[in-house]
Structure formats: structure tokens, C-alpha cells
Amino acid sequence: MSVPPEFQARPGLRVLARISTVWDWAERTLVGLLGAAAMIIAAVQVFGRYIAPGEAITWAEEVIVYIAVWAVMIIASQLVRTDAMVRPDLVLRLLKPGVQRWVEMFNCLVAMAFTFGMLWYGWKVVGTAILLDQTSSSDLQFPLWIYYSALPAGGALMLGRYIIRLIRYAVFFDPETMTVGHLPAHEVPADLAQPIE
Amino acid sequence: MWILLFLLLFFGLLAAGMPIFLVLGMCASVLYFVSGQPIIGLAQNMIDQLNSTTLMALPLFVMAAAFMRRGGVAKALVDLCIAWLGPIKGSLGLVAVVSCALFAAISGSSVATALAMGTILLPAMLERGYPRSFALGVLGASGTIGVVIPPSLALILYGIVTEQSVPRLFLAGILPGLLQAAAFFVWVLYYARRKNFPAEPAMPMRERLRVTLWAMPAMAVPAVVLGGIYGGFMTVTESAAMAAVTSLFVSLVVYRGFRWPRVLDVIAEAIGSAAVIMLIIATALVFGHWMTGSGAPARLVQFAVAQDLGTWQFLLVMNILLLIIGCFLEVVGTLLLVMPILAPVLVPLGINPVHFGIIFTHNMEVGLVHPPVGLNLYVLSTISDAPIGEVIRGILPFLIILLMVLGLITYWPALTMWLPDLVFGK
């Protein structure tokens, strides 16, 4: 679990670092559990169909969608933190670190606008679904507001991360580690640290 | 006027290095705003686009790949190939080609394949005295086989965007993928002979059989996926889930690459990689939705038909265009940006969308190893500490082969269409 170095250096920020560590852990564990649940539900549906047709469930794929979309929206926050989003950085690479810093801060502001929109309008979508008591058209009649809530939740989590990112670029900018060209964390194989044997 | 402003916004944000999902999301927001549609419709549309059961095959296949990569499956496959190809000159190069093709049939991602194989085979090849640029070239190029050989994430996405059958696309990818592997194989065979690369000592038959048996559980995954889909037992999404379950079992119980406590972590990591793609999908499909409504693709169809281009000319133009785009964007970005516009043009020009899917994905493979921004180039440069120029030099002969195969795929539709037509009928 990584704590940004500038947080470790300043004692006053240790509490923040602690919160950030727990936040990371909570997101990753929750997503892990959701992913495992999706896998298990699908397996139960397939095995059920061929082994115990009487007990078979039919709603697996529908529920997997709800679970997986929630998982995606939660882990999106981690993608912002580790800078793992896909983006063309060809132009950025050509810029000096000082200029990159300003472009990245501009990017953060635009991203904050969009993720705030996800939160705000997503919330309205949820409200409408509750008001109209919308359910899925399948046998399950799943209340759709639960599924829709993933959108504002993802927006809120990413918004938080982009605010932190903006602050990092504005206050704690370090040209050594925060410019592009360092392979983002998700592409560095963890296997390198632990060789496949 | 509006169009100009819009293009400025689009390319401006891309140039600023904004994540693609945000670029598309912002553009869609502006379009909604300008055309007077309520923005809440965009939010509704975004979450509705993700509500697709076929799309869920994606995170599940990525989970399977993550289990496989962490689980020690790559090592078993490499050992299998060394057992049978060892005594041939330049055998480690051949092993790279074949084991990448095998791993591709399990994982569905090119970067994952290059990583998994590179970390094992690169040190081995260097130790045996292979030139580093050759080793990097063969690994980077072979990694791309994963894009077309099923289960392929790119083909699932293509199927969703263009509304084509994913099982049909999977079948269409098999022969072109094998052709590519065969072409690489022959080249390595020839080059190794000319440069007198070393061979590995031959293994006794008993040992060979033991290694083969050891690799069998790894091969269970493609068997489950292909058998499940084409036997008609499972949907694509269910087969993805079964691939994940099987690979988790194989990794934990047979190869023991990681242990129970790490399972949730590996799943979270996999969903992270899938989320990168799915966020782009959510905004790209909203954007594509608007694009279709605006009538731009229809005008493009009229334009393309009015040019009176022959099919082969159109395909040539498309290949060149895609190769150029592939220099700047990776597979998913290109697919989601280009295909919503291009898909309506195909049928009026007499091009089978399934055939075009393979042309498209093969094109993206070339983009993965194409300077200046091929992702595989950077992955290999990172794991080997070699300068990017050395990687490019090594990959050049393979790039030429890839382009030749692209020509074959483009102008010989039977190569792609024979297998799906045989199984599903025309």
C-alpha cells in the first residue's frame, strides 16, 4: 500500500496518510469480493443448469452486470490514484516538466468537472429511479436504483482522487517522479518482484 | 462552426494527455449541451450502455488472464515447448513464438502475453548468447498474436460495437492468428540457421512426456472456453466466468503461483485493468450514439459510395488510415473511436463486418509494435533495460512479416471467413 512520500515527510499529514491507506485497502478488498462473487454466481448458473436443473438460477448474467459495474466504478478511483487510465501522452512527453505540471493541473480541473457531473446527474438518475420505482424487466425485478447508484458513487470517488491529484501537482510537484514516461504502475508486472516459478 | 469548435476540443483534450474516457465524456457533454438535450440523459445513457451481459465477458476474461499470469502457467507452457523444440537451432526463439501463441489462447491480451513470456524467456535467451535485439524482437512481435487468437478482448469489443456475433469473430481469428505464428516460426528458423544460434540439449522421451503432462492443466482453459462456446453449452460471458474459475483452480492447486490470501488482490488488479477499458466503453458508446443520431456516418457512407472506390481500394485506404491512427492510440481507443463511424460503411461497400474485424484487429497488432508509441515496445524496453531503439531494430523484420500477413488477411477473405462459414454456415 503506497503512501505518497510527501505525506510521510510531514508529521502533520500522517493522519491523512493513514486514512488514504485504509481507503485504498477498502476499495481493493471490496472490488476483490465483488469480482469473486461475479465469478461464483456465473459458475453456479452453469453447473446448476447441467447438474441440478431443478435448482438452477436464471438471473446470473443480470446480477453479474450489476456487480461488475459497481466493481468497475469503485476501482476507477484506484485508476486515478495510480495514473492507470489510458491516455495518449505523446505530446506530454515532449513538454518540459514545468509545463507538464500546468497541463496536468488543467487536466485535473476538467476531470473534476466531469466527475462532478457524474455525481450530480447520476444522483438525479438514481432519484428518478426511486421515484418511479423502476425495476429490471426480468423475473428478478431488481430495483434499478441500486445499479444506477454505481454512477454517482464512481463519480464521487474519482472526484476525491482528482482533488488530491490536483493538490499534489499544485503543492508537492516533483519533476523526478510525477512526469510522464515513467511506466504507470499497472503496466509494471508485479511478477518482476516475484519471479514466476 | 460548431464542428470546428468540437474538433478543436476533441483534439485539444487528446493532446493534453487527458484520459480517453474523459475526452469522450467531455465531448459528449458539450454536444448534449449545444444540441439542447438535458445532460441527465447523458448520465442515464452512460450507465445504460454498461448494462450489457456480453460486455461482462471482458472483466471475467481479464480475471482469468491475471490468474494465469500470476499462477505460473507461463513457465509450464515454456517448458512444454522447450521439451519438443529444444534440439532445433535457435530453439528458444521458436519457443517464444509457439508459447506466445499458446498463452494467447489462454489470456486474450497482447501486453499480458509479452509480459508473461518476456520475464521468463528474455533472461534465458540472453544467457544462451542470443543477441538482445533479436530476443526483444521475437518476444514483442509474438506477443501480438494474442490480439486475434480467441479469446480476444479486442474481438469481444468489436463484436459489441458493430453488433456482430462474438463466437463467429473468435472463429474468424483462428486461421489468421496461426498463419502469423507460422510466418514468425519460419523466419526464426531461417534466421537462426544463418546466424548459427545455439540449440538446447535433447530431452529423453520420458522427461518430455512428464513435461507435457504437467502443461496439460494449463490447456484446460482454452478447452473450456472453446468447448463451452462452440459446443453450445455456455454463452460467451459464462465461458469467461468458467475460464476464470478454471484458471484460478489450476493456479492455486496445480502450479501454486500464488496462494489463497492473495486471490482478492489479484481479482482487484484484474478488474482494474478491465475498468480502464469499460470506462472508455461507457463514454464512447454514448458518443457513438450521438454520432449515429447526428447523421455523420450516413453522410460518410454516401461519400464513400459516391467516390466509386472498389472494395480493395477502400480496404487499402482503411489500412493506411488505421496504421496511422495505431501509431498514436492503442487498441481499445482506436476501436471505440473509429468503429462507430466506420461500421455503417462496410456492408454498402460489400465488406463482411466479420472479415473487417480481423483486418482491424490485425492492424492494431501492428500498431502495438510500431514506432513511436507501440505499447509492447515500451513493455519490453522496461523489462530489459534496453533502449527503445534497440527494441525497434529487433522488431523490424517481424514488422515486415506482420504487414505481409495483413495484406494476405485483407485481400484473401477466405482465410478469415472459411472457418466461421464452415461452422455456422454463411
Short mmCIF file of N, CA and C in Angstrom, two decimals, chain A residues 28-29 31-33 35-36 38-39 42-43 45-47 49-50 61-62 64-66 68-69 71-73 75-76 79 84-93 103 106-107 110-111 113-114 118 121-122 124-125 128 147-148 150-151 158 162 183 187 189-192 194 196-197, chain B residues 13-22 25-26 29 39-40 43-44 46-48 50-53 56 60 63 67 69-70 72 75 115-116 119 232-235 237-238 241-242 244-245 248 262 264-265 267-269 271-272 275-276 278-280 283 328-330 373 375 382-383:
data_model
loop_
_atom_site.label_atom_id
_atom_site.label_comp_id
_atom_site.label_asym_id
_atom_site.label_seq_id
_atom_site.Cartn_x
_atom_site.Cartn_y
_atom_site.Cartn_z
N ARG A 28 -9.88 -1.85 -2.67
CA ARG A 28 -9.35 -3.05 -3.32
C ARG A 28 -10.04 -4.32 -2.79
N THR A 29 -10.24 -4.38 -1.48
CA THR A 29 -10.85 -5.57 -0.91
C THR A 29 -12.30 -5.72 -1.38
N VAL A 31 -13.64 -4.55 -4.10
CA VAL A 31 -13.66 -4.93 -5.52
C VAL A 31 -13.29 -6.41 -5.67
N GLY A 32 -12.32 -6.87 -4.89
CA GLY A 32 -11.95 -8.28 -4.93
C GLY A 32 -13.13 -9.16 -4.59
N LEU A 33 -13.87 -8.77 -3.54
CA LEU A 33 -15.04 -9.56 -3.13
C LEU A 33 -16.11 -9.54 -4.21
N GLY A 35 -15.70 -9.10 -7.44
CA GLY A 35 -15.25 -9.91 -8.57
C GLY A 35 -15.42 -11.39 -8.28
N ALA A 36 -15.04 -11.79 -7.06
CA ALA A 36 -15.18 -13.20 -6.69
C ALA A 36 -16.65 -13.60 -6.73
N ALA A 38 -19.04 -12.34 -8.61
CA ALA A 38 -19.48 -12.45 -10.00
C ALA A 38 -19.08 -13.80 -10.58
N MET A 39 -17.83 -14.20 -10.29
CA MET A 39 -17.31 -15.46 -10.81
C MET A 39 -18.11 -16.64 -10.26
N ALA A 42 -21.73 -16.94 -11.70
CA ALA A 42 -21.75 -17.50 -13.05
C ALA A 42 -21.52 -19.00 -13.02
N ALA A 43 -20.56 -19.42 -12.19
CA ALA A 43 -20.26 -20.85 -12.10
C ALA A 43 -21.48 -21.62 -11.59
N GLN A 45 -24.58 -20.83 -11.94
CA GLN A 45 -25.59 -20.91 -13.00
C GLN A 45 -25.27 -22.03 -13.99
N VAL A 46 -23.98 -22.09 -14.43
CA VAL A 46 -23.61 -23.10 -15.43
C VAL A 46 -23.73 -24.51 -14.84
N PHE A 47 -23.14 -24.71 -13.64
CA PHE A 47 -23.19 -26.04 -13.04
C PHE A 47 -24.64 -26.42 -12.75
N ARG A 49 -27.32 -25.58 -14.26
CA ARG A 49 -28.08 -25.91 -15.46
C ARG A 49 -27.87 -27.36 -15.86
N TYR A 50 -26.62 -27.86 -15.68
CA TYR A 50 -26.33 -29.21 -16.17
C TYR A 50 -26.38 -30.27 -15.09
N GLU A 61 -26.54 -13.76 -15.15
CA GLU A 61 -25.88 -12.76 -16.00
C GLU A 61 -26.34 -11.35 -15.66
N GLU A 62 -27.63 -11.22 -15.31
CA GLU A 62 -28.14 -9.89 -14.94
C GLU A 62 -27.42 -9.37 -13.69
N ILE A 64 -24.57 -10.37 -12.51
CA ILE A 64 -23.15 -10.14 -12.77
C ILE A 64 -22.93 -8.74 -13.33
N VAL A 65 -23.84 -8.28 -14.18
CA VAL A 65 -23.71 -6.93 -14.71
C VAL A 65 -23.71 -5.92 -13.57
N TYR A 66 -24.69 -6.06 -12.66
CA TYR A 66 -24.78 -5.09 -11.55
C TYR A 66 -23.51 -5.12 -10.71
N ALA A 68 -20.46 -6.29 -11.49
CA ALA A 68 -19.23 -5.90 -12.18
C ALA A 68 -19.19 -4.39 -12.41
N VAL A 69 -20.34 -3.79 -12.73
CA VAL A 69 -20.33 -2.34 -12.97
C VAL A 69 -20.01 -1.60 -11.67
N ALA A 71 -18.16 -2.81 -9.27
CA ALA A 71 -16.73 -3.04 -9.05
C ALA A 71 -15.90 -2.09 -9.91
N VAL A 72 -16.31 -1.93 -11.18
CA VAL A 72 -15.57 -1.05 -12.09
C VAL A 72 -15.59 0.39 -11.57
N MET A 73 -16.76 0.83 -11.11
CA MET A 73 -16.87 2.22 -10.65
C MET A 73 -16.05 2.46 -9.38
N ILE A 75 -13.24 0.67 -8.50
CA ILE A 75 -11.80 0.58 -8.78
C ILE A 75 -11.33 1.76 -9.63
N ALA A 76 -12.27 2.45 -10.29
CA ALA A 76 -11.91 3.62 -11.10
C ALA A 76 -11.12 4.62 -10.26
N LEU A 79 -7.65 3.73 -10.26
CA LEU A 79 -7.02 4.02 -11.56
C LEU A 79 -6.55 5.47 -11.60
N ALA A 84 -3.47 5.12 -14.04
CA ALA A 84 -3.52 3.94 -14.90
C ALA A 84 -4.52 4.10 -16.05
N MET A 85 -5.21 5.24 -16.12
CA MET A 85 -6.16 5.44 -17.21
C MET A 85 -5.41 5.48 -18.55
N VAL A 86 -6.05 4.98 -19.61
CA VAL A 86 -5.42 5.04 -20.93
C VAL A 86 -5.47 6.47 -21.44
N ARG A 87 -4.32 7.01 -21.78
CA ARG A 87 -4.30 8.35 -22.35
C ARG A 87 -3.13 8.50 -23.30
N PRO A 88 -3.34 9.23 -24.40
CA PRO A 88 -2.23 9.43 -25.33
C PRO A 88 -1.30 10.48 -24.75
N ASP A 89 -0.05 10.09 -24.43
CA ASP A 89 0.84 11.05 -23.76
C ASP A 89 1.97 11.51 -24.67
N LEU A 90 1.75 11.33 -25.99
CA LEU A 90 2.78 11.67 -26.97
C LEU A 90 3.21 13.13 -26.85
N VAL A 91 2.22 14.03 -26.77
CA VAL A 91 2.53 15.46 -26.70
C VAL A 91 3.14 15.80 -25.34
N LEU A 92 2.54 15.22 -24.29
CA LEU A 92 3.05 15.50 -22.94
C LEU A 92 4.53 15.16 -22.81
N ARG A 93 4.92 14.04 -23.42
CA ARG A 93 6.32 13.61 -23.33
C ARG A 93 7.27 14.66 -23.87
N VAL A 103 -0.19 21.55 -17.49
CA VAL A 103 -1.15 20.80 -18.31
C VAL A 103 -1.88 19.77 -17.44
N PHE A 106 -4.47 21.42 -15.40
CA PHE A 106 -5.64 21.70 -16.25
C PHE A 106 -6.46 20.42 -16.43
N ASN A 107 -5.77 19.31 -16.71
CA ASN A 107 -6.46 18.02 -16.87
C ASN A 107 -7.27 17.67 -15.63
N VAL A 110 -10.50 19.72 -15.53
CA VAL A 110 -11.52 19.21 -16.45
C VAL A 110 -12.11 17.91 -15.91
N ALA A 111 -11.21 17.05 -15.41
CA ALA A 111 -11.67 15.76 -14.86
C ALA A 111 -12.60 15.99 -13.67
N ALA A 113 -14.55 18.53 -13.22
CA ALA A 113 -15.84 18.97 -13.75
C ALA A 113 -16.66 17.77 -14.21
N PHE A 114 -16.02 16.85 -14.95
CA PHE A 114 -16.77 15.71 -15.47
C PHE A 114 -17.22 14.76 -14.36
N MET A 118 -20.83 13.45 -13.16
CA MET A 118 -21.25 12.05 -12.93
C MET A 118 -21.98 11.93 -11.61
N TYR A 121 -25.50 14.41 -11.85
CA TYR A 121 -26.57 13.90 -12.71
C TYR A 121 -26.85 12.42 -12.43
N GLY A 122 -25.80 11.69 -12.01
CA GLY A 122 -26.02 10.29 -11.62
C GLY A 122 -26.98 10.22 -10.45
N LYS A 124 -29.30 12.34 -9.81
CA LYS A 124 -30.65 12.61 -10.31
C LYS A 124 -31.26 11.37 -10.96
N VAL A 125 -30.40 10.61 -11.69
CA VAL A 125 -30.89 9.37 -12.31
C VAL A 125 -31.39 8.42 -11.23
N THR A 128 -34.72 9.61 -9.82
CA THR A 128 -35.83 9.31 -10.72
C THR A 128 -36.23 7.85 -10.61
N TYR A 147 -28.47 -0.36 -8.94
CA TYR A 147 -27.50 -0.42 -10.03
C TYR A 147 -27.06 0.98 -10.44
N TYR A 148 -28.04 1.89 -10.61
CA TYR A 148 -27.71 3.25 -11.04
C TYR A 148 -26.79 3.97 -10.07
N ALA A 150 -24.21 3.15 -8.81
CA ALA A 150 -22.78 2.97 -9.11
C ALA A 150 -22.21 4.21 -9.80
N LEU A 151 -23.02 4.86 -10.62
CA LEU A 151 -22.53 6.02 -11.39
C LEU A 151 -22.14 7.18 -10.48
N MET A 158 -13.89 9.19 -7.79
CA MET A 158 -12.89 9.74 -8.70
C MET A 158 -12.68 11.23 -8.43
N TYR A 162 -9.18 13.06 -7.88
CA TYR A 162 -8.67 14.13 -8.74
C TYR A 162 -8.36 15.38 -7.93
N LEU A 183 6.71 4.32 -16.59
CA LEU A 183 5.66 3.36 -16.92
C LEU A 183 4.67 3.33 -15.76
N GLU A 187 1.28 -1.22 -15.45
CA GLU A 187 1.96 -1.94 -16.53
C GLU A 187 3.26 -2.57 -16.06
N PRO A 189 4.96 -5.27 -14.28
CA PRO A 189 4.48 -6.54 -13.80
C PRO A 189 4.91 -6.76 -12.37
N ALA A 190 3.95 -7.08 -11.52
CA ALA A 190 4.31 -7.40 -10.15
C ALA A 190 5.19 -8.64 -10.16
N ASP A 191 5.08 -9.41 -11.26
CA ASP A 191 5.86 -10.65 -11.37
C ASP A 191 7.36 -10.39 -11.35
N LEU A 192 7.74 -9.16 -11.69
CA LEU A 192 9.17 -8.88 -11.72
C LEU A 192 9.75 -8.96 -10.32
N GLN A 194 8.38 -10.74 -8.02
CA GLN A 194 8.26 -12.14 -7.58
C GLN A 194 8.27 -13.01 -8.83
N ILE A 196 8.05 -15.65 -11.73
CA ILE A 196 7.13 -16.78 -11.87
C ILE A 196 7.93 -18.07 -11.76
N GLU A 197 7.66 -18.82 -10.77
CA GLU A 197 8.37 -20.11 -10.61
C GLU A 197 7.37 -21.21 -10.33
N LEU B 13 -8.04 18.21 -26.12
CA LEU B 13 -8.04 17.41 -24.90
C LEU B 13 -7.15 16.18 -25.07
N LEU B 14 -7.22 15.53 -26.25
CA LEU B 14 -6.37 14.36 -26.50
C LEU B 14 -4.90 14.76 -26.39
N ALA B 15 -4.55 15.90 -27.00
CA ALA B 15 -3.15 16.33 -26.99
C ALA B 15 -2.69 16.65 -25.58
N ALA B 16 -3.61 17.14 -24.74
CA ALA B 16 -3.23 17.48 -23.37
C ALA B 16 -2.99 16.23 -22.53
N GLY B 17 -3.20 15.04 -23.12
CA GLY B 17 -2.94 13.80 -22.38
C GLY B 17 -4.05 13.47 -21.41
N MET B 18 -5.27 13.94 -21.74
CA MET B 18 -6.44 13.62 -20.92
C MET B 18 -6.81 12.15 -21.14
N PRO B 19 -7.20 11.43 -20.07
CA PRO B 19 -7.65 10.06 -20.27
C PRO B 19 -8.77 10.00 -21.33
N ILE B 20 -8.75 8.96 -22.17
CA ILE B 20 -9.67 8.91 -23.30
C ILE B 20 -11.13 8.93 -22.85
N PHE B 21 -11.42 8.28 -21.73
CA PHE B 21 -12.82 8.24 -21.31
C PHE B 21 -13.31 9.65 -20.96
N LEU B 22 -12.40 10.48 -20.44
CA LEU B 22 -12.78 11.86 -20.12
C LEU B 22 -12.94 12.70 -21.38
N GLY B 25 -16.16 11.73 -22.82
CA GLY B 25 -17.23 12.19 -21.93
C GLY B 25 -17.45 13.69 -22.04
N MET B 26 -16.34 14.45 -22.04
CA MET B 26 -16.47 15.91 -22.15
C MET B 26 -17.07 16.30 -23.49
N SER B 29 -20.68 15.60 -23.46
CA SER B 29 -21.39 16.59 -22.64
C SER B 29 -21.62 17.87 -23.43
N ILE B 39 -28.60 17.11 -19.84
CA ILE B 39 -27.39 16.33 -19.57
C ILE B 39 -27.70 15.08 -18.75
N ILE B 40 -28.80 15.11 -18.03
CA ILE B 40 -29.16 13.92 -17.26
C ILE B 40 -29.33 12.73 -18.20
N ALA B 43 -26.06 10.99 -18.54
CA ALA B 43 -25.75 10.13 -17.39
C ALA B 43 -26.52 8.82 -17.49
N GLN B 44 -27.81 8.94 -17.81
CA GLN B 44 -28.66 7.76 -17.96
C GLN B 44 -28.10 6.83 -19.05
N MET B 46 -25.05 6.66 -20.18
CA MET B 46 -23.76 6.10 -19.80
C MET B 46 -23.94 4.81 -18.99
N ILE B 47 -24.81 4.86 -17.99
CA ILE B 47 -24.97 3.69 -17.13
C ILE B 47 -25.75 2.60 -17.88
N ASP B 48 -26.64 3.01 -18.79
CA ASP B 48 -27.38 2.01 -19.58
C ASP B 48 -26.48 1.27 -20.56
N LEU B 50 -23.51 0.36 -20.12
CA LEU B 50 -22.73 -0.67 -19.43
C LEU B 50 -23.59 -1.89 -19.10
N ASN B 51 -24.92 -1.72 -19.18
CA ASN B 51 -25.83 -2.80 -18.81
C ASN B 51 -25.93 -3.80 -19.96
N SER B 52 -24.83 -4.52 -20.22
CA SER B 52 -24.79 -5.46 -21.33
C SER B 52 -24.13 -6.74 -20.86
N THR B 53 -24.81 -7.88 -21.02
CA THR B 53 -24.23 -9.11 -20.50
C THR B 53 -23.00 -9.53 -21.30
N MET B 56 -19.77 -8.15 -20.05
CA MET B 56 -19.24 -8.69 -18.80
C MET B 56 -18.23 -9.81 -19.04
N LEU B 60 -14.29 -10.73 -16.77
CA LEU B 60 -14.09 -12.13 -16.39
C LEU B 60 -12.90 -12.75 -17.12
N MET B 63 -9.82 -11.41 -15.59
CA MET B 63 -9.54 -12.11 -14.33
C MET B 63 -8.83 -13.42 -14.61
N PHE B 67 -5.07 -14.52 -13.24
CA PHE B 67 -4.76 -15.75 -12.50
C PHE B 67 -3.65 -16.52 -13.21
N ARG B 69 -1.40 -15.43 -15.36
CA ARG B 69 -0.10 -14.74 -15.39
C ARG B 69 0.60 -14.90 -14.05
N ARG B 70 -0.17 -14.78 -12.96
CA ARG B 70 0.42 -14.90 -11.64
C ARG B 70 0.63 -16.34 -11.23
N GLY B 72 1.88 -19.10 -12.63
CA GLY B 72 2.95 -20.00 -13.04
C GLY B 72 2.62 -20.82 -14.27
N LYS B 75 5.32 -20.57 -17.23
CA LYS B 75 6.50 -21.43 -17.09
C LYS B 75 6.22 -22.84 -17.61
N LEU B 115 4.45 -9.64 -21.50
CA LEU B 115 5.00 -9.55 -20.14
C LEU B 115 5.31 -10.92 -19.59
N ALA B 116 4.32 -11.82 -19.67
CA ALA B 116 4.47 -13.14 -19.05
C ALA B 116 5.63 -13.89 -19.69
N THR B 119 9.32 -12.03 -19.26
CA THR B 119 10.02 -12.16 -17.98
C THR B 119 10.69 -13.52 -17.84
N GLY B 232 -22.09 -25.18 -27.61
CA GLY B 232 -23.42 -24.66 -27.32
C GLY B 232 -23.81 -24.83 -25.87
N PHE B 233 -22.83 -25.05 -24.97
CA PHE B 233 -23.14 -25.25 -23.56
C PHE B 233 -23.24 -23.93 -22.80
N MET B 234 -22.52 -22.93 -23.28
CA MET B 234 -22.42 -21.70 -22.49
C MET B 234 -22.45 -20.48 -23.41
N THR B 235 -22.86 -19.36 -22.84
CA THR B 235 -22.72 -18.08 -23.54
C THR B 235 -21.27 -17.64 -23.43
N THR B 237 -20.16 -14.98 -22.06
CA THR B 237 -19.91 -14.46 -20.71
C THR B 237 -19.74 -15.60 -19.72
N GLU B 238 -20.59 -16.62 -19.83
CA GLU B 238 -20.45 -17.76 -18.93
C GLU B 238 -19.12 -18.46 -19.14
N ALA B 241 -16.49 -16.67 -17.35
CA ALA B 241 -16.50 -16.95 -15.91
C ALA B 241 -15.90 -18.32 -15.64
N MET B 242 -16.22 -19.30 -16.49
CA MET B 242 -15.66 -20.64 -16.28
C MET B 242 -14.15 -20.63 -16.51
N ALA B 244 -12.26 -18.17 -15.79
CA ALA B 244 -11.70 -17.60 -14.56
C ALA B 244 -11.66 -18.65 -13.46
N VAL B 245 -12.74 -19.39 -13.30
CA VAL B 245 -12.80 -20.41 -12.25
C VAL B 245 -11.73 -21.48 -12.50
N LEU B 248 -8.23 -20.12 -11.93
CA LEU B 248 -7.97 -19.93 -10.50
C LEU B 248 -7.62 -21.27 -9.86
N ARG B 262 -3.95 -14.15 -1.46
CA ARG B 262 -3.69 -13.12 -2.47
C ARG B 262 -4.80 -13.06 -3.52
N LEU B 264 -8.01 -12.16 -3.61
CA LEU B 264 -8.80 -10.93 -3.75
C LEU B 264 -7.97 -9.83 -4.39
N ASP B 265 -6.70 -9.78 -4.03
CA ASP B 265 -5.81 -8.76 -4.58
C ASP B 265 -5.65 -8.92 -6.09
N ILE B 267 -7.74 -10.40 -8.09
CA ILE B 267 -9.01 -10.07 -8.72
C ILE B 267 -9.15 -8.55 -8.85
N ALA B 268 -8.83 -7.84 -7.77
CA ALA B 268 -8.96 -6.38 -7.81
C ALA B 268 -8.08 -5.79 -8.90
N GLU B 269 -6.86 -6.34 -9.02
CA GLU B 269 -5.95 -5.86 -10.05
C GLU B 269 -6.53 -6.11 -11.44
N ILE B 271 -9.72 -6.48 -12.26
CA ILE B 271 -10.88 -5.62 -12.53
C ILE B 271 -10.41 -4.20 -12.82
N GLY B 272 -9.29 -3.81 -12.21
CA GLY B 272 -8.70 -2.52 -12.55
C GLY B 272 -8.36 -2.43 -14.03
N ALA B 275 -11.49 -2.23 -15.95
CA ALA B 275 -12.20 -0.97 -15.75
C ALA B 275 -11.65 0.11 -16.68
N VAL B 276 -10.34 0.06 -16.92
CA VAL B 276 -9.75 1.03 -17.85
C VAL B 276 -10.51 1.00 -19.16
N MET B 278 -13.58 -0.50 -19.68
CA MET B 278 -15.03 -0.34 -19.58
C MET B 278 -15.45 1.12 -19.38
N LEU B 279 -14.61 1.91 -18.72
CA LEU B 279 -14.94 3.33 -18.59
C LEU B 279 -14.94 4.00 -19.96
N ILE B 280 -13.95 3.62 -20.77
CA ILE B 280 -13.91 4.18 -22.13
C ILE B 280 -15.15 3.75 -22.90
N THR B 283 -18.34 5.91 -22.07
CA THR B 283 -18.46 7.21 -22.72
C THR B 283 -18.41 7.10 -24.24
N PHE B 328 -0.75 6.38 -32.71
CA PHE B 328 -0.99 7.35 -31.64
C PHE B 328 -1.89 6.82 -30.54
N LEU B 329 -2.76 5.88 -30.87
CA LEU B 329 -3.71 5.38 -29.88
C LEU B 329 -3.55 3.88 -29.77
N GLU B 330 -3.96 3.32 -28.61
CA GLU B 330 -3.86 1.87 -28.51
C GLU B 330 -5.17 1.21 -28.98
N VAL B 373 4.79 4.74 -30.70
CA VAL B 373 4.17 4.50 -29.39
C VAL B 373 3.66 3.08 -29.18
N LEU B 375 2.85 -0.13 -27.61
CA LEU B 375 2.90 -0.42 -26.18
C LEU B 375 3.89 -1.55 -25.86
N THR B 382 11.18 -1.73 -20.89
CA THR B 382 11.19 -1.61 -19.43
C THR B 382 11.73 -2.86 -18.76
N ILE B 383 11.26 -4.04 -19.22
CA ILE B 383 11.69 -5.23 -18.51
C ILE B 383 13.12 -5.63 -18.86
#
